[in-house]
Coordinates of C-alpha atoms and ligand atoms in Angstrom, one line a residue:
X1 CA -20.0 -28.5 63.3
X2 CA -17.3 -26.0 64.0
X3 CA -14.7 -25.8 61.4
X4 CA -11.1 -25.7 62.4
X5 CA -10.0 -22.8 60.2
X6 CA -6.4 -23.2 61.3
X7 CA -6.0 -26.4 59.5
X8 CA -7.9 -25.5 56.4
X9 CA -6.0 -22.4 55.3
X10 CA -7.7 -20.9 52.3
X11 CA -4.5 -19.7 50.6
X12 CA -6.3 -17.3 48.4
X13 CA -3.9 -15.5 46.3
X14 CA -3.6 -11.8 46.9
X15 CA -4.8 -9.6 44.0
X16 CA -1.2 -8.7 43.5
X17 CA -0.1 -12.2 42.7
X18 CA -3.2 -12.7 40.6
X19 CA -2.3 -9.6 38.6
X20 CA -0.1 -12.1 36.8
X21 CA -3.2 -13.9 35.6
X22 CA -2.5 -14.9 32.0
X23 CA -4.7 -13.8 29.1
X24 CA -5.8 -15.9 26.2
X25 CA -7.5 -14.3 23.2
X26 CA -9.4 -16.9 21.3
X27 CA -11.0 -17.1 17.9
X28 CA -8.4 -15.2 15.9
X29 CA -9.0 -15.2 12.2
X30 CA -7.6 -12.3 10.2
X31 CA -3.9 -11.7 9.6
X32 CA -4.0 -7.9 10.3
X33 CA -6.1 -8.4 13.3
X34 CA -3.8 -11.2 14.6
X35 CA -0.8 -8.9 14.3
X36 CA -2.5 -6.0 16.0
X37 CA -3.8 -8.1 18.9
X38 CA -0.4 -9.8 19.2
X39 CA 1.1 -6.3 19.8
X40 CA -0.8 -6.3 23.1
X41 CA 1.3 -9.2 24.2
X42 CA -1.4 -11.6 25.4
X43 CA -0.1 -14.9 26.7
X44 CA -2.1 -17.1 24.4
X45 CA -3.7 -16.6 21.0
X46 CA -6.3 -19.2 20.0
X47 CA -7.0 -20.4 16.5
X48 CA -10.1 -22.5 16.0
X49 CA -9.7 -25.4 13.6
X50 CA -13.3 -26.5 14.0
X51 CA -15.2 -25.9 10.7
X52 CA -18.7 -25.3 12.1
X53 CA -18.0 -21.8 13.5
X54 CA -17.7 -18.4 11.9
X55 CA -14.4 -18.1 13.7
X56 CA -13.0 -21.0 11.8
X57 CA -9.3 -20.3 11.1
X58 CA -8.3 -21.1 7.5
X59 CA -5.3 -18.9 6.6
X60 CA -1.7 -18.5 7.8
X61 CA -0.5 -17.3 11.2
X62 CA 1.7 -14.2 10.6
X63 CA 4.9 -13.7 12.5
X64 CA 4.0 -12.9 16.1
X65 CA 6.2 -11.8 19.0
X66 CA 8.0 -14.4 21.0
X67 CA 6.4 -15.3 24.3
X68 CA 2.9 -15.6 22.9
X69 CA 1.7 -19.2 22.8
X70 CA -0.3 -20.3 19.8
X71 CA -3.2 -22.5 20.7
X72 CA -5.1 -24.7 18.2
X73 CA -8.7 -25.3 19.2
X74 CA -10.2 -28.6 18.1
X75 CA -13.5 -30.4 18.5
X76 CA -13.5 -34.2 18.2
X77 CA -10.9 -34.0 15.5
X78 CA -8.8 -37.0 14.3
X79 CA -5.6 -37.2 16.3
X80 CA -3.6 -37.4 13.1
X81 CA -5.1 -34.1 11.8
X82 CA -4.4 -32.5 15.2
X83 CA -0.8 -33.6 15.0
X84 CA -0.6 -32.4 11.4
X85 CA -1.9 -28.9 12.4
X86 CA 0.4 -28.7 15.4
X87 CA 3.4 -29.2 13.1
X88 CA 2.1 -27.1 10.2
X89 CA 1.3 -24.0 12.4
X90 CA 4.0 -24.6 15.0
X91 CA 1.3 -24.6 17.7
X92 CA 2.4 -24.5 21.4
X93 CA -0.8 -25.8 22.8
X94 CA -4.0 -27.6 21.9
X95 CA -7.4 -27.0 23.4
X96 CA -9.7 -29.9 23.1
X97 CA -13.3 -28.8 23.0
X98 CA -15.3 -31.9 22.3
X99 CA -15.8 -35.3 23.9
X100 CA -12.1 -36.3 23.7
X101 CA -11.4 -39.1 26.1
X102 CA -8.4 -39.3 28.5
X103 CA -6.9 -41.8 26.1
X104 CA -7.0 -39.3 23.3
X105 CA -5.1 -36.8 25.4
X106 CA -2.5 -39.4 26.4
X107 CA -1.8 -40.2 22.7
X108 CA -1.1 -36.5 22.1
X109 CA 1.1 -36.4 25.1
X110 CA 3.2 -39.4 24.2
X111 CA 3.4 -39.3 20.4
X112 CA 6.8 -38.9 18.9
X113 CA 5.3 -37.3 15.8
X114 CA 5.4 -33.8 17.2
X115 CA 8.3 -31.4 16.5
X116 CA 8.1 -30.0 20.0
X117 CA 6.3 -30.7 23.2
X118 CA 2.9 -29.0 23.6
X119 CA 0.5 -28.0 26.3
X120 CA -2.8 -29.8 26.5
X121 CA -5.9 -27.8 27.6
X122 CA -9.0 -29.9 28.1
X123 CA -12.3 -28.0 28.1
X124 CA -15.3 -28.7 30.3
X125 CA -18.6 -26.9 29.8
X126 CA -20.6 -25.8 32.8
X127 CA -24.2 -24.8 32.9
X128 CA -25.4 -24.2 36.4
X129 CA -23.7 -27.0 38.1
X130 CA -20.9 -29.4 37.4
X131 CA -19.9 -32.8 38.4
X132 CA -16.2 -32.4 39.1
X133 CA -15.7 -36.1 39.3
X134 CA -15.2 -36.2 35.5
X135 CA -11.9 -34.3 35.9
X136 CA -10.1 -37.1 37.7
X137 CA -9.5 -39.2 34.7
X138 CA -7.8 -36.3 33.0
X139 CA -5.5 -35.3 35.8
X140 CA -2.5 -37.0 34.4
X141 CA -3.0 -36.5 30.7
X142 CA -3.4 -32.7 30.4
X143 CA -1.8 -29.6 31.6
X144 CA -4.8 -27.3 32.2
X145 CA -8.5 -27.5 32.4
X146 CA -10.6 -24.8 30.8
X147 CA -14.1 -24.1 32.1
X148 CA -16.5 -22.7 29.5
X149 CA -20.2 -22.0 29.4
X150 CA -22.3 -24.8 28.0
X151 CA -24.0 -23.7 24.8
X152 CA -25.2 -24.8 21.5
X153 CA -21.8 -24.5 19.8
X154 CA -18.5 -25.2 21.4
X155 CA -17.0 -21.8 22.3
X156 CA -17.9 -18.2 21.5
X157 CA -21.4 -18.3 23.1
X158 CA -21.1 -14.9 24.6
X159 CA -22.5 -15.6 28.1
X160 CA -21.0 -16.7 31.3
X161 CA -21.7 -19.4 33.8
X162 CA -22.0 -19.0 37.6
X163 CA -18.4 -18.9 38.7
X164 CA -19.2 -19.8 42.3
X165 CA -19.6 -23.3 41.0
X166 CA -15.8 -23.4 41.1
X167 CA -16.0 -23.1 44.9
X168 CA -16.1 -26.9 44.9
X169 CA -13.2 -27.3 42.5
X170 CA -11.4 -30.4 43.9
X171 CA -8.3 -30.3 41.8
X172 CA -4.9 -28.5 42.0
X173 CA -4.6 -28.3 38.3
X174 CA -4.4 -24.7 37.0
X175 CA -7.4 -23.7 34.9
X176 CA -8.6 -21.2 32.3
X177 CA -11.8 -19.3 33.0
X178 CA -13.8 -18.8 29.9
X179 CA -17.3 -18.0 28.6
X180 CA -18.7 -14.6 27.8
X181 CA -16.1 -12.6 29.5
X182 CA -16.1 -8.9 28.5
X183 CA -14.9 -5.6 29.7
X184 CA -18.1 -5.2 31.7
X185 CA -17.0 -8.2 33.9
X186 CA -13.8 -6.5 35.1
X187 CA -15.3 -5.9 38.6
X188 CA -16.7 -9.5 38.7
X189 CA -13.3 -10.9 37.8
X190 CA -11.6 -8.8 40.4
X191 CA -14.1 -10.1 43.0
X192 CA -13.5 -13.6 41.7
X193 CA -9.8 -13.3 41.9
X194 CA -9.9 -12.7 45.6
X195 CA -12.4 -15.6 46.2
X196 CA -11.6 -19.1 47.1
X197 CA -13.0 -20.3 43.8
X198 CA -10.1 -18.7 41.9
X199 CA -7.4 -20.4 43.8
X200 CA -6.1 -22.3 40.8
X201 CA -7.3 -19.9 38.1
X202 CA -4.4 -19.6 35.8
X203 CA -5.7 -17.6 32.9
X204 CA -8.7 -15.7 31.6
X205 CA -9.9 -16.7 28.1
X206 CA -11.8 -14.1 26.1
X207 CA -13.4 -14.2 22.7
X208 CA -16.7 -13.0 21.3
X209 CA -17.2 -10.1 23.8
X210 CA -14.3 -8.3 22.2
X211 CA -15.4 -8.6 18.6
X212 CA -16.8 -6.2 16.1
X213 CA -17.7 -9.2 13.9
X214 CA -17.0 -12.9 14.4
X215 CA -13.2 -13.4 14.4
X216 CA -12.4 -9.7 14.4
X217 CA -11.2 -8.4 17.7
X218 CA -11.4 -4.7 18.9
X219 CA -7.8 -3.9 19.9
X220 CA -8.5 -0.8 22.0
X221 CA -11.2 -2.5 24.1
X222 CA -8.9 -5.5 24.6
X223 CA -6.1 -3.3 25.6
X224 CA -8.3 -1.5 28.1
X225 CA -9.4 -4.9 29.5
X226 CA -5.8 -6.2 29.9
X227 CA -4.6 -3.0 31.5
X228 CA -7.5 -3.1 33.9
X229 CA -7.0 -6.7 34.7
X230 CA -3.4 -6.1 35.5
X231 CA -4.2 -3.0 37.5
X232 CA -2.1 -1.0 35.2
X233 CA -3.0 2.6 35.5
X234 CA -3.0 3.9 32.0
X235 CA -2.1 7.4 31.3
X236 CA -4.6 9.4 29.3
X237 CA -3.0 11.7 26.8
X238 CA -6.3 13.1 25.4
X239 CA -8.1 15.9 27.0
X240 CA -10.3 15.0 30.0
X241 CA -13.9 16.1 30.4
X242 CA -12.8 19.1 32.4
X243 CA -10.6 20.3 29.6
X244 CA -7.3 19.2 31.1
X245 CA -4.3 17.2 29.9
X246 CA -3.0 16.0 33.3
X247 CA -2.3 19.3 35.1
X248 CA -2.3 21.4 32.0
X249 CA -5.1 23.0 30.0
X250 CA -8.3 24.4 31.3
X251 CA -9.9 27.7 30.4
X252 CA -8.4 30.7 32.1
X253 CA -10.3 33.6 30.5
X254 CA -11.7 36.9 31.5
X255 CA -15.3 36.6 32.6
X256 CA -16.5 38.6 29.7
X257 CA -15.2 36.0 27.3
X258 CA -16.9 33.1 29.1
X259 CA -20.1 33.0 27.1
X260 CA -18.2 32.8 23.8
X261 CA -15.9 30.0 24.9
X262 CA -18.8 28.2 26.7
X263 CA -20.9 28.2 23.5
X264 CA -18.1 26.6 21.6
X265 CA -17.4 24.1 24.4
X266 CA -21.0 23.0 24.5
X267 CA -21.2 22.5 20.8
X268 CA -17.9 21.5 19.2
X269 CA -18.1 17.7 19.7
X270 CA -21.8 17.6 18.8
X271 CA -21.1 19.6 15.6
X272 CA -18.1 17.6 14.6
X273 CA -20.0 14.3 15.0
X274 CA -22.8 15.4 12.6
X275 CA -22.5 13.3 9.4
X276 CA -23.2 16.4 7.4
X277 CA -20.3 18.3 9.0
X278 CA -18.0 15.3 8.4
X279 CA -19.0 15.0 4.8
X280 CA -18.4 18.7 4.1
X281 CA -15.1 18.7 6.0
X282 CA -13.8 15.6 4.2
X283 CA -14.9 16.9 0.8
X284 CA -13.1 20.2 1.3
X285 CA -10.0 18.5 2.5
X286 CA -10.0 16.4 -0.6
X287 CA -11.1 18.8 -3.3
X288 CA -9.8 22.1 -1.9
X289 CA -6.8 21.2 0.2
X290 CA -5.7 18.3 -1.9
X291 CA -5.8 15.5 0.7
X292 CA -4.7 12.8 1.4
X293 CA -1.2 14.3 1.4
X294 CA 1.3 11.7 0.3
X295 CA 3.4 9.7 2.7
X296 CA 6.7 9.7 0.9
X297 CA 9.6 7.3 1.5
X298 CA 12.7 9.6 1.4
X299 CA 15.2 7.2 -0.1
X300 CA 18.3 9.3 -0.2
X301 CA 17.7 10.8 3.2
X302 CA 17.1 7.3 4.6
X303 CA 20.3 6.0 3.1
X304 CA 22.3 8.9 4.5
X305 CA 21.1 8.3 8.1
X306 CA 20.8 4.5 7.7
X307 CA 17.2 4.3 8.8
X308 CA 13.7 4.3 7.1
X309 CA 12.4 7.8 6.9
X310 CA 8.9 8.6 5.6
X311 CA 7.7 12.2 5.1
X312 CA 4.1 13.2 5.6
X313 CA 3.8 15.9 2.9
X314 CA 1.7 18.6 4.6
X315 CA 3.8 21.0 2.5
X316 CA 1.7 19.9 -0.5
X317 CA -1.5 21.2 0.9
X318 CA -3.1 24.3 -0.5
X319 CA -1.5 27.3 1.1
X320 CA 1.6 25.2 1.7
X321 CA 1.3 23.9 5.3
X322 CA -0.9 21.9 7.7
X323 CA -2.6 25.0 9.0
X324 CA -5.4 24.9 6.4
X325 CA -6.7 21.6 7.9
X326 CA -7.6 23.5 11.1
X327 CA -9.0 26.7 9.4
X328 CA -11.3 24.6 7.2
X329 CA -12.6 22.8 10.2
X330 CA -13.1 26.0 12.2
X331 CA -14.8 27.9 9.4
X332 CA -17.3 25.1 9.1
X333 CA -17.8 25.1 12.8
X334 CA -18.3 28.9 12.8
X335 CA -21.0 28.5 10.1
X336 CA -22.8 25.8 12.1
X337 CA -22.8 28.2 15.1
X338 CA -24.4 30.9 13.0
X339 CA -21.3 33.2 13.0
X340 CA -20.8 35.7 10.1
X341 CA -17.5 37.3 11.1
X342 CA -14.1 35.7 11.6
X343 CA -11.2 37.1 13.6
X344 CA -7.7 35.6 13.9
X345 CA -4.3 36.5 15.3
X346 CA -1.1 35.9 13.4
X347 CA 2.7 36.2 14.0
X348 CA 4.5 35.3 10.9
X349 CA 1.3 35.5 8.8
X350 CA 0.9 31.8 8.0
X351 CA -2.2 31.3 10.1
X352 CA -3.5 34.7 8.9
X353 CA -3.2 33.5 5.3
X354 CA -4.8 30.2 6.1
X355 CA -7.7 32.0 7.8
X356 CA -8.1 34.6 5.0
X357 CA -8.2 31.8 2.5
X358 CA -11.1 29.9 4.1
X359 CA -12.9 33.2 4.7
X360 CA -12.6 33.9 0.9
X361 CA -13.8 30.4 0.2
X362 CA -16.9 30.9 2.4
X363 CA -17.5 34.6 1.6
X364 CA -17.1 35.6 5.3
X365 CA -15.7 38.8 6.8
X366 CA -12.1 38.3 8.0
X367 CA -10.1 40.5 10.4
X368 CA -6.6 39.5 11.2
X369 CA -4.7 41.1 14.0
X370 CA -0.9 41.3 13.6
X371 CA 1.8 43.0 15.5
X372 CA 3.1 46.2 13.8
X373 CA 6.6 44.8 13.8
X374 CA 5.5 41.6 12.2
X375 CA 3.6 43.4 9.6
X376 CA 6.8 45.1 8.5
X377 CA 8.8 41.8 8.7
X378 CA 6.2 39.7 6.8
X379 CA 5.2 41.9 3.9
X380 CA 4.5 39.0 1.4
X381 CA 2.0 37.4 3.8
X382 CA 0.4 40.7 4.6
X383 CA -0.1 41.2 0.8
X384 CA -1.5 37.7 0.5
X385 CA -4.1 38.3 3.2
X386 CA -5.1 41.6 1.6
X387 CA -5.5 40.0 -1.8
X388 CA -7.7 37.3 -0.2
X389 CA -10.0 40.1 1.1
X390 CA -9.0 40.1 4.7
X391 CA -8.5 43.3 6.8
X392 CA -5.1 43.3 8.5
X393 CA -5.2 45.3 11.8
X394 CA -1.9 46.3 13.3
X395 CA -1.4 45.7 17.1
X396 CA 0.4 48.8 18.3
X397 CA 0.9 47.9 22.0
X398 CA 3.6 46.1 23.9
X399 CA 6.3 44.5 21.8
X400 CA 4.0 44.8 18.8
X401 CA 4.4 41.1 18.0
X402 CA 2.3 37.9 18.3
X403 CA 1.2 38.2 21.9
X404 CA 0.0 41.7 21.4
X405 CA -2.0 40.6 18.3
X406 CA -3.6 37.9 20.4
X407 CA -4.6 40.4 23.1
X408 CA -6.2 42.5 20.4
X409 CA -8.1 39.5 19.0
X410 CA -9.4 38.7 22.4
X411 CA -10.5 42.3 23.0
X412 CA -12.4 42.1 19.6
X413 CA -14.1 38.9 20.6
X414 CA -15.3 40.3 23.9
X415 CA -16.8 43.2 22.0
X416 CA -18.5 41.0 19.4
X417 CA -19.7 37.9 21.2
X418 CA -22.7 37.1 19.1
X419 CA -21.7 37.2 15.4
X420 CA -17.9 36.5 15.6
X421 CA -15.8 33.3 15.8
X422 CA -12.2 33.5 16.8
X423 CA -10.0 31.0 14.8
X424 CA -7.0 30.1 16.9
X425 CA -4.2 28.8 14.8
X426 CA -2.5 26.2 17.0
X427 CA -3.2 23.6 19.7
X428 CA -3.3 26.3 22.3
X429 CA -5.8 28.7 23.9
X430 CA -8.6 28.0 26.4
X431 CA -10.4 24.6 26.3
X432 CA -11.9 23.5 23.9
X433 CA -9.5 25.0 21.4
X434 CA -6.5 22.7 21.9
X435 CA -8.7 19.7 21.6
X436 CA -10.7 21.0 18.7
X437 CA -7.6 22.0 16.7
X438 CA -6.0 18.6 17.5
X439 CA -9.1 16.8 16.2
X440 CA -9.0 18.8 13.0
X441 CA -5.3 18.1 12.5
X442 CA -5.7 14.4 13.5
X443 CA -6.4 13.7 9.8
X444 CA -2.6 13.7 9.5
X445 CA -2.1 10.5 11.6
X446 CA -5.4 9.0 10.4
X447 CA -3.8 9.0 6.9
X448 CA -0.4 7.9 8.1
X449 CA -1.9 4.7 9.5
X450 CA -3.3 3.4 6.3
X451 CA -0.6 4.9 4.1
X452 CA 2.1 3.2 6.2
X453 CA 0.1 -0.1 6.2
X454 CA 0.1 0.1 2.4
X455 CA 3.9 0.7 2.2
X456 CA 5.3 -1.1 5.2
X457 CA 2.6 -3.6 6.0
X458 CA 2.0 -2.1 9.4
X459 CA 0.1 0.9 10.7
X460 CA 2.5 1.8 13.5
X461 CA 5.9 3.3 12.8
X462 CA 8.7 3.1 15.4
X463 CA 8.7 6.9 15.7
X464 CA 6.6 9.9 14.8
X465 CA 8.4 13.2 14.7
X466 CA 7.2 16.8 14.4
X467 CA 8.4 20.3 15.1
X468 CA 6.5 22.2 17.8
X469 CA 5.5 25.9 17.8
X470 CA 2.2 25.8 19.6
X471 CA 2.0 22.2 18.6
X472 CA -0.8 21.7 16.0
X473 CA 1.0 19.8 13.3
X474 CA 2.6 17.7 16.1
X475 CA -0.7 17.0 17.8
X476 CA -2.2 15.9 14.5
X477 CA 0.8 13.7 13.7
X478 CA 0.8 12.0 17.2
X479 CA -3.0 11.8 17.7
X480 CA -3.7 8.2 16.7
X481 CA -0.5 7.0 18.2
X482 CA -0.7 8.6 21.6
X483 CA -1.9 5.4 23.3
X484 CA 0.2 3.0 21.1
X485 CA 3.2 2.3 23.4
X486 CA 5.3 0.8 20.6
X487 CA 5.3 4.2 18.8
X488 CA 7.9 6.6 20.1
X489 CA 7.0 10.2 20.0
X490 CA 9.6 12.9 19.3
X491 CA 8.9 16.6 19.7
X492 CA 11.3 19.1 18.2
X493 CA 11.5 22.6 19.7
X494 CA 13.5 25.6 18.5
X495 CA 16.6 26.3 20.6
X496 CA 17.3 29.5 18.8
X497 CA 20.9 30.6 19.4
X498 CA 21.2 27.9 22.1
X499 CA 19.3 26.8 25.2
X500 CA 21.5 29.0 27.5
X501 CA 21.9 31.9 25.2
X502 CA 18.8 33.8 26.4
X503 CA 17.7 33.7 22.7
X504 CA 15.6 30.6 22.6
X505 CA 12.1 29.1 22.3
X506 CA 12.8 25.7 23.9
X507 CA 9.8 25.8 26.2
X508 CA 10.0 22.2 27.5
X509 CA 13.5 22.9 28.9
X510 CA 13.1 26.6 29.8
X511 CA 9.5 26.8 30.7
X512 CA 7.6 26.4 33.9
X513 CA 3.9 26.0 34.5
X514 CA 2.0 29.2 33.9
X515 CA -0.9 30.7 32.1
X516 CA -0.8 32.0 28.6
X517 CA -3.6 32.7 26.1
X518 CA -6.2 31.1 28.3
X519 CA -4.6 27.9 29.3
X520 CA -2.3 26.5 31.9
X521 CA 0.8 25.1 30.2
X522 CA 4.6 25.2 30.1
X523 CA 5.7 28.7 29.5
X524 CA 8.9 30.7 29.4
X525 CA 8.7 33.3 32.1
X526 CA 10.8 35.5 34.4
X527 CA 11.1 34.8 38.1
X528 CA 8.1 36.9 38.8
X529 CA 6.0 35.3 36.1
X530 CA 6.3 37.8 33.2
X531 CA 6.3 36.0 29.9
X532 CA 9.8 36.1 28.3
X533 CA 10.2 37.1 24.6
X534 CA 11.1 33.9 22.8
X535 CA 13.5 33.8 19.9
X536 CA 13.9 31.5 16.9
X537 CA 15.0 32.1 13.4
X538 CA 11.7 30.4 12.5
X539 CA 8.7 32.7 12.9
X540 CA 6.3 29.7 13.4
X541 CA 8.3 28.3 16.4
X542 CA 8.9 31.6 18.0
X543 CA 6.3 31.1 20.7
X544 CA 6.9 31.3 24.5
X545 CA 4.6 28.3 25.3
X546 CA 3.6 25.0 24.0
X547 CA 0.0 23.6 23.8
X548 CA -1.2 21.9 27.0
X549 CA -1.2 18.4 25.4
X550 CA 2.5 18.8 24.7
X551 CA 3.2 20.1 28.2
X552 CA 1.6 16.9 29.5
X553 CA 3.5 14.7 27.0
X554 CA 6.7 16.3 28.2
X555 CA 5.9 16.1 31.9
X556 CA 4.9 12.4 31.7
X557 CA 7.8 11.5 29.5
X558 CA 5.5 10.0 26.8
X559 CA 7.3 12.2 24.3
X560 CA 11.0 12.8 23.9
X561 CA 11.7 16.5 23.5
X562 CA 14.7 17.7 21.5
X563 CA 15.8 21.2 20.9
X564 CA 17.5 22.3 17.7
X565 CA 19.4 25.5 17.1
X566 CA 19.0 28.0 14.3
X567 CA 22.1 26.9 12.6
X568 CA 21.4 23.1 12.8
X569 CA 17.9 23.7 11.4
X570 CA 19.2 25.8 8.5
X571 CA 21.8 23.2 7.6
X572 CA 19.1 20.5 7.7
X573 CA 16.8 22.5 5.5
X574 CA 19.5 22.8 2.9
X575 CA 20.4 19.2 3.2
X576 CA 16.8 18.1 2.6
X577 CA 16.6 20.4 -0.5
X578 CA 19.7 18.8 -2.0
X579 CA 18.9 15.2 -1.0
X580 CA 15.2 15.0 -1.8
X581 CA 14.4 18.1 -3.9
X582 CA 12.1 19.4 -1.2
X583 CA 12.7 22.9 0.3
X584 CA 11.1 22.8 3.7
X585 CA 9.7 25.6 5.8
X586 CA 12.3 26.6 8.4
X587 CA 10.0 25.3 11.2
X588 CA 10.1 21.9 9.5
X589 CA 13.8 22.1 9.1
X590 CA 14.1 21.9 12.8
X591 CA 12.6 18.4 12.8
X592 CA 15.0 17.2 10.1
X593 CA 18.0 18.3 12.2
X594 CA 17.4 15.6 14.7
X595 CA 19.1 13.0 12.5
X596 CA 22.4 14.7 13.3
X597 CA 21.7 14.3 17.0
X598 CA 19.9 11.0 17.4
X599 CA 20.7 7.7 15.8
X600 CA 18.0 5.4 14.7
X601 CA 18.2 1.6 13.9
X602 CA 18.5 0.6 10.3
X603 CA 15.0 -1.0 10.3
X604 CA 13.3 1.7 12.4
X605 CA 10.5 3.4 10.5
X606 CA 10.5 7.1 11.3
X607 CA 7.6 9.2 10.1
X608 CA 8.3 12.9 10.0
X609 CA 5.7 15.6 9.6
X610 CA 6.8 17.8 6.8
X611 CA 4.7 20.6 8.1
X612 CA 5.2 23.2 5.4
X613 CA 7.1 24.3 2.3
X614 CA 9.9 26.8 2.2
X615 CA 8.7 29.3 -0.3
X616 CA 7.8 31.7 2.4
X617 CA 11.3 31.4 3.9
X618 CA 13.3 31.9 0.7
X619 CA 14.6 35.3 1.7
X620 CA 15.7 33.8 5.1
X621 CA 17.6 31.0 3.4
X622 CA 19.1 33.4 0.9
X623 CA 20.4 35.8 3.6
X624 CA 21.6 32.9 5.8
X625 CA 23.6 31.0 3.2
X626 CA 24.4 34.2 1.1
X627 CA 23.0 32.3 -1.9
Ligands
LIG1 C1 2.9 27.5 11.9 C2 3.8 26.4 11.5 C3 4.4 25.5 12.4 C4 4.2 25.7 13.9 O1 2.9 25.5 14.3 P1 2.3 24.3 15.1 O2 1.0 24.7 15.6 O3 3.3 23.9 16.2 O4 2.3 23.2 14.1 C5 5.2 24.5 12.0 N1 5.5 24.4 10.6 C6 4.9 25.2 9.7 C7 5.2 25.0 8.3 C8 4.1 26.3 10.1 O5 3.6 27.1 9.2

């Protein structure tokens, strides 16, 4: 028989409309986990009050954002108990998973014992076929149907039924699709969404396929699922497999350097994943560097700026800054790659000292290239490096500062490709350096997460803030928050004498895409592409580029970039000294100056990377304030 298609319109919703498909995450159990899943803003969270399941819910429901409906799941429970639980847990919906009769549903619907109206979801389990006639008796006594896979236990069976059964769905009541749905089914769901069977599909219900153990949901896989379901293109802020952050990064190096960089690229992730490497790295960070560094609630500073400020005390690390985290990681990497000789470049000498330190620790030869001018300006750090056994080699070409020292280091590496490892000191350089340095520094945000949880009851602050030279302390502070949209990222650059003064290092404002030290990034340059000399009172921020990750964070708007002048930074450094008894490095002082320019809410939690201590800058402070 020929069907008259004109009069049987299929009215299949377009994928766009269906992108509003609701999400229910069921089988929530643990308070922390409930909070972190709630942060993903699913439409429903399910709590199973049925005792015969490992996902049985028996604690309190924490405060969760408005707009998320709390669903109590029951199996053949007394109506009076269900009513009790609805009132006790302020449930918005009940899901009836047993053989509850239509009459049972109508009692729940009409009772005046509830403090607010609820939605009723009636579950039907499907194996390979289903007799849809049973639905009719429920049409007027519930709000939704839910189709689950028939299994031994009600719910959480982990496998799916044949969704095409729903082609014969005779009702117009919206339904939940459930049963063994996981991230691997995304394509199936997308196909389903455009099929006739999905016409009245209202929500997707997920449970066991997102668990690391019964009742414990994996937030990042859930997030990926929700984003994919809603066709949200998520931005990736980590390096991709080609070594790029968006349009920035890569490895732009002379051919003769290729074997060295390639050797590192092929090995760095493998080496870092070795349990033996991790054990040694963690142990040195603990016993030698002094980690974990404290997360300190700065009470007087918080009071002054009427917000909650926490300081991540990288200044308390051995050698006085975050740089040692990276040099420890890289010296262990060099050893695993069979290298015996270490080279490094340094501007102000901080990275030179951190490198000389780990070379002394491991008994390895250390050569530090440093511009001749910098050697004269940074005598104490030169002396430190020498005491630690390093050889400091002056760079005599060009402006005789950092970029010339870098050129010398690269030249050395080309000439010594077999036995030498080049320790780069920030999240810059050719791939894989930015990523490798970031991963070593990521210990900073890894610690912040549990430390903040201990003190504030949550892992995510409202903001993370760090100053940016090349961007290694910032990359480490942001790392575990890059893909947490509720955490604002603030990057602080040095404006020097002012953005328009010609004496500045505010790369995100003044820079354009270009190539420096082997990577494509934002870079301060003249019209014809010559690198401009940057300026900042702080030697560690006096760099004409930023790491490629930060260029990407700036370009995409993920991070807010602020620039701070010399004078604002110096005042902020003095203020922190007087308010908290902590003299910060001048680099770090830049980050503190943002409180004069940006207002935070009283209950905002702002975590600031206190990247280093001010001992090395004492003479600068003395000269500036005529102390
Ligand atoms: C070197 C240094 C910086 C800048 O380097 P990043 O790689 O951007 O972190 C910031 N603060 C201190 C204390 C430093 O020594």
